C-alpha positions as semicolon CSV with decimal commas, in nm:
position;residue;x (nm);y (nm);z (nm)
1;X;0,000;0,000;0,000
2;X;0,124;0,347;-0,090
3;X;0,068;0,646;0,137
4;X;0,034;1,022;0,113
5;X;0,186;1,268;0,358
6;X;-0,083;1,498;0,497
7;X;-0,020;1,867;0,560
8;X;0,078;1,799;0,923
9;X;0,328;1,524;0,836
10;X;0,102;1,228;0,917
11;X;0,122;0,940;0,668
12;X;-0,215;0,818;0,537
13;X;-0,263;0,510;0,314
14;X;-0,403;0,597;-0,028
15;X;-0,629;0,292;-0,023
16;X;-0,858;0,215;0,268
17;X;-1,162;0,001;0,335
18;X;-1,498;0,174;0,350
19;X;-1,743;0,030;0,603
20;X;-2,074;0,202;0,526
21;X;-2,354;-0,054;0,579
22;X;-2,106;-0,315;0,707
23;X;-2,296;-0,424;1,017
24;X;-2,311;-0,709;1,264
25;X;-2,005;-0,824;1,453
26;X;-1,953;-1,146;1,258
27;X;-1,970;-0,961;0,925
28;X;-1,739;-0,687;1,050
29;X;-1,487;-0,936;1,191
30;X;-1,483;-1,148;0,875
31;X;-1,451;-0,841;0,650
32;X;-1,169;-0,680;0,848
33;X;-0,986;-1,013;0,874
34;X;-0,990;-1,047;0,496
35;X;-0,883;-0,684;0,449
36;X;-0,591;-0,706;0,692
37;X;-0,479;-1,021;0,516
38;X;-0,470;-0,835;0,184
39;X;-0,263;-0,549;0,320
40;X;-0,529;-0,294;0,409
41;X;-0,424;-0,077;0,701
42;X;-0,675;0,208;0,666
43;X;-1,038;0,174;0,776
44;X;-1,309;0,434;0,734
45;X;-1,616;0,448;0,955
46;X;-1,851;0,711;1,101
47;X;-2,080;0,765;1,394
48;X;-2,386;0,736;1,169
49;X;-2,272;0,394;1,039
50;X;-2,343;0,247;1,384
51;X;-2,052;0,006;1,360
52;X;-1,773;0,186;1,547
53;X;-1,795;-0,047;1,847
54;X;-1,778;-0,362;1,634
55;X;-1,492;-0,225;1,424
56;X;-1,288;-0,128;1,727
57;X;-1,345;-0,465;1,893
58;X;-1,269;-0,663;1,576
59;X;-0,949;-0,473;1,503
60;X;-0,822;-0,530;1,857
61;X;-0,893;-0,903;1,828
62;X;-0,737;-0,932;1,481
63;X;-0,415;-0,733;1,530
64;X;-0,221;-1,018;1,700
65;X;-0,331;-1,267;1,433
66;X;-0,181;-1,047;1,161
67;X;0,129;-0,952;1,360
68;X;0,023;-0,589;1,383
69;X;-0,012;-0,319;1,649
70;X;-0,248;-0,022;1,674
71;X;0,030;0,196;1,533
72;X;0,016;0,004;1,205
73;X;-0,343;0,113;1,145
74;X;-0,503;0,431;1,016
75;X;-0,857;0,461;1,150
76;X;-1,101;0,733;1,041
77;X;-1,437;0,824;1,189
78;X;-1,674;1,116;1,148
79;X;-1,893;1,356;1,346
80;X;-2,263;1,291;1,291
81;X;-2,466;1,583;1,148
82;X;-2,694;1,567;1,450
83;X;-2,399;1,633;1,682
84;X;-2,287;1,959;1,522
85;X;-2,232;2,254;1,754
86;X;-2,247;2,234;2,132
87;X;-2,258;1,854;2,132
88;X;-1,956;1,806;1,909
89;X;-1,692;1,746;2,176
90;X;-1,901;1,486;2,357
91;X;-1,974;1,312;2,027
92;X;-1,605;1,299;1,935
93;X;-1,520;1,148;2,272
94;X;-1,805;0,899;2,230
95;X;-1,651;0,776;1,903
96;X;-1,322;0,721;2,084
97;X;-1,497;0,539;2,368
98;X;-1,709;0,324;2,135
99;X;-1,402;0,215;1,940
100;X;-1,203;0,179;2,262
101;X;-0,904;0,360;2,113
102;X;-0,687;0,617;2,285
103;X;-0,672;0,815;1,961
104;X;-0,807;0,817;1,606
105;X;-0,584;0,883;1,308
106;X;-0,836;1,105;1,131
107;X;-1,166;1,258;1,235
108;X;-1,392;1,433;0,987
109;X;-1,696;1,658;0,997
110;X;-1,937;1,434;0,806
111;X;-2,169;1,701;0,664
112;X;-2,162;2,083;0,658
113;X;-2,517;2,126;0,791
114;X;-2,684;2,032;1,117
115;X;-2,939;1,751;1,107
116;X;-3,292;1,880;1,152
117;X;-3,217;2,226;1,014
118;X;-3,296;2,342;0,663
119;X;-2,998;2,357;0,429
120;X;-3,022;2,736;0,398
121;X;-3,048;2,793;0,775
122;X;-2,817;3,087;0,851
123;X;-2,706;2,917;1,174
124;X;-2,522;2,641;0,985
125;X;-2,191;2,827;0,935
126;X;-2,157;2,915;1,303
127;X;-2,261;2,568;1,410
128;X;-2,002;2,387;1,201
129;X;-1,736;2,636;1,316
130;X;-1,820;2,543;1,675
131;X;-1,777;2,176;1,580
132;X;-1,441;2,250;1,418
133;X;-1,315;2,429;1,728
134;X;-1,406;2,125;1,940
135;X;-1,211;1,904;1,699
136;X;-0,914;2,143;1,704
137;X;-0,897;2,111;2,083
138;X;-0,903;1,731;2,066
139;X;-0,634;1,741;1,796
140;X;-0,416;1,949;2,028
141;X;-0,486;1,698;2,307
142;X;-0,355;1,415;2,088
143;X;-0,693;1,244;2,054
144;X;-0,691;1,295;1,676
145;X;-0,372;1,274;1,468
146;X;-0,539;1,471;1,188
147;X;-0,874;1,639;1,131
148;X;-1,069;1,718;0,818
149;X;-1,408;1,749;0,656
150;X;-1,642;1,554;0,430
151;X;-1,896;1,681;0,176
152;X;-1,770;2,040;0,189
153;X;-1,788;2,262;-0,117
154;X;-1,511;2,504;-0,210
155;X;-1,716;2,778;-0,045
156;X;-1,743;2,584;0,279
157;X;-1,367;2,518;0,268
158;X;-1,279;2,882;0,205
159;X;-1,483;2,988;0,506
160;X;-1,318;2,725;0,725
161;X;-0,966;2,812;0,609
162;X;-1,030;3,179;0,687
163;X;-1,120;3,102;1,050
164;X;-0,943;2,786;1,158
165;X;-0,638;2,757;1,380
166;X;-0,570;2,397;1,269
167;X;-0,599;2,354;0,894
168;X;-0,805;2,061;0,766
169;X;-0,584;1,784;0,630
170;X;-0,841;1,589;0,426
171;X;-1,155;1,653;0,224
172;X;-1,364;1,341;0,159
173;X;-1,621;1,378;-0,119
174;X;-1,808;1,184;-0,386
175;X;-1,573;1,163;-0,685
176;X;-1,587;0,934;-0,989
177;X;-1,593;0,967;-1,370
178;X;-1,960;1,073;-1,368
179;X;-1,875;1,346;-1,114
180;X;-1,538;1,492;-1,208
181;X;-1,490;1,769;-0,951
182;X;-1,176;1,910;-1,113
183;X;-1,205;2,261;-0,968
184;X;-1,249;2,125;-0,617
185;X;-0,950;1,894;-0,664
186;X;-0,738;2,186;-0,785
187;X;-0,845;2,399;-0,488
188;X;-0,751;2,120;-0,246
189;X;-0,412;2,084;-0,412
190;X;-0,348;2,458;-0,389
191;X;-0,462;2,466;-0,026
192;X;-0,265;2,164;0,094
193;X;-0,562;1,932;0,149
194;X;-0,565;1,569;0,043
195;X;-0,881;1,477;-0,147
196;X;-1,021;1,134;-0,070
197;X;-1,303;0,989;-0,281
198;X;-1,604;0,794;-0,167
199;X;-1,844;0,613;-0,402
200;X;-1,560;0,569;-0,652
201;X;-1,773;0,318;-0,844
202;X;-2,072;0,553;-0,863
203;X;-2,254;0,333;-0,609
204;X;-2,196;0,048;-0,854
205;X;-2,344;0,214;-1,162
206;X;-2,009;0,274;-1,329
207;X;-1,906;-0,092;-1,311
208;X;-2,151;-0,169;-1,591
209;X;-2,060;0,135;-1,803
210;X;-1,963;-0,003;-2,148
211;X;-1,651;0,213;-2,185
212;X;-1,533;0,115;-1,837
213;X;-1,596;-0,254;-1,907
214;X;-1,419;-0,232;-2,242
215;X;-1,112;-0,067;-2,092
216;X;-1,103;-0,320;-1,808
217;X;-1,120;-0,613;-2,051
218;X;-0,840;-0,468;-2,262
219;X;-0,617;-0,428;-1,954
220;X;-0,711;-0,762;-1,799
221;X;-0,848;-0,589;-1,492
222;X;-1,187;-0,553;-1,323
223;X;-1,398;-0,241;-1,386
224;X;-1,358;-0,154;-1,016
225;X;-0,979;-0,170;-1,039
226;X;-0,981;0,060;-1,341
227;X;-1,208;0,313;-1,168
228;X;-1,001;0,311;-0,851
229;X;-0,675;0,342;-1,043
230;X;-0,819;0,642;-1,232
231;X;-0,859;0,822;-0,899
232;X;-0,519;0,720;-0,765
233;X;-0,341;0,857;-1,071
234;X;-0,493;1,196;-0,991
235;X;-0,348;1,179;-0,639
236;X;-0,690;1,098;-0,492
237;X;-0,730;0,849;-0,208
238;X;-0,998;0,580;-0,228
239;X;-1,198;0,378;0,024
240;X;-1,380;0,103;-0,170
241;X;-1,637;-0,089;0,032
242;X;-1,691;-0,463;0,007
243;X;-1,760;-0,759;0,232
244;X;-1,663;-1,008;-0,041
245;X;-1,312;-1,146;0,021
246;X;-1,241;-1,171;-0,352
247;X;-1,345;-0,811;-0,418
248;X;-1,150;-0,693;-0,113
249;X;-0,839;-0,860;-0,254
250;X;-0,885;-0,727;-0,608
251;X;-0,956;-0,373;-0,488
252;X;-0,618;-0,367;-0,314
253;X;-0,425;-0,464;-0,629
254;X;-0,400;-0,119;-0,780
255;X;-0,029;-0,043;-0,787
256;X;0,095;-0,293;-1,043
257;X;-0,062;-0,137;-1,353
258;X;-0,097;0,208;-1,508
259;X;-0,360;0,386;-1,714
260;X;-0,227;0,567;-2,017
261;X;-0,322;0,926;-2,102
262;X;-0,587;0,809;-2,347
263;X;-0,733;0,574;-2,085
264;X;-0,751;0,856;-1,832
265;X;-0,917;1,085;-2,087
266;X;-1,164;0,814;-2,181
267;X;-1,281;0,781;-1,821
268;X;-1,279;1,154;-1,750
269;X;-1,488;1,201;-2,063
270;X;-1,774;1,018;-1,892
271;X;-1,836;1,324;-1,672
272;X;-2,206;1,410;-1,657
273;X;-2,216;1,608;-1,328
274;X;-2,418;1,323;-1,178
275;X;-2,430;1,275;-0,801
276;X;-2,539;0,940;-0,666
277;X;-2,515;1,040;-0,300
278;X;-2,573;1,378;-0,137
279;X;-2,547;1,731;-0,275
280;X;-2,393;1,975;-0,024
281;X;-2,418;2,280;-0,249
282;X;-2,746;2,410;-0,099
283;X;-2,604;2,409;0,256
284;X;-2,545;2,764;0,381
């Protein structure tokens, strides 16, 4: 696994395992066991996934089997939208307690708006700033090795960068050939943020895209590998989700082939400004 150095010097693997909708201890344990065996060291969860406790327990049980220690892992979790504002610090500490870890490697604001408020509610900017300040304090206390945001627009980022004392290290957003957020990627690069993609397969829709399938067949790869490699060659981190041991293994084999310029252009040409998840643009 290759890594990227974040803006505070912390090393973060470029490929991690997403765990959205991975639930039930037996499923979590089996999935993480397979991932560790294939070289995954980065695991992405969130408070709203309701699996932090199982992930923390499974990782602790599996580390000795794989000859690893907590320091070999990179674990990410996220602040739930309902915990924005005054409840942010307690929610962050709850994630740590649920996972039974002394620290997390990365903690993200999951969404720029507060759950239960309208997107255009003028209180949203102040509320998420309050959340960020709580995360900054926990970063200073060594509870988080890095902090960042998810689903922020360039406007949200500009506002944060103008006020923060600790700069965000990571932006996690939906990014795939149907949603080529080139301007956002360029802004992150200029501002020293690492962009990490979720839904790299377009929630599965891109796997069946004829041009993706054709390219994969020509290269002797899976459509998922081609899509993930497309992101990596732009310097974008990926967190593919699977509970299938075969898919977990294949999704980790991304560093032994290369997409040519024409291949990259072919995939980028699929851009249709289509979002399969959430649209944060209306959030004040």
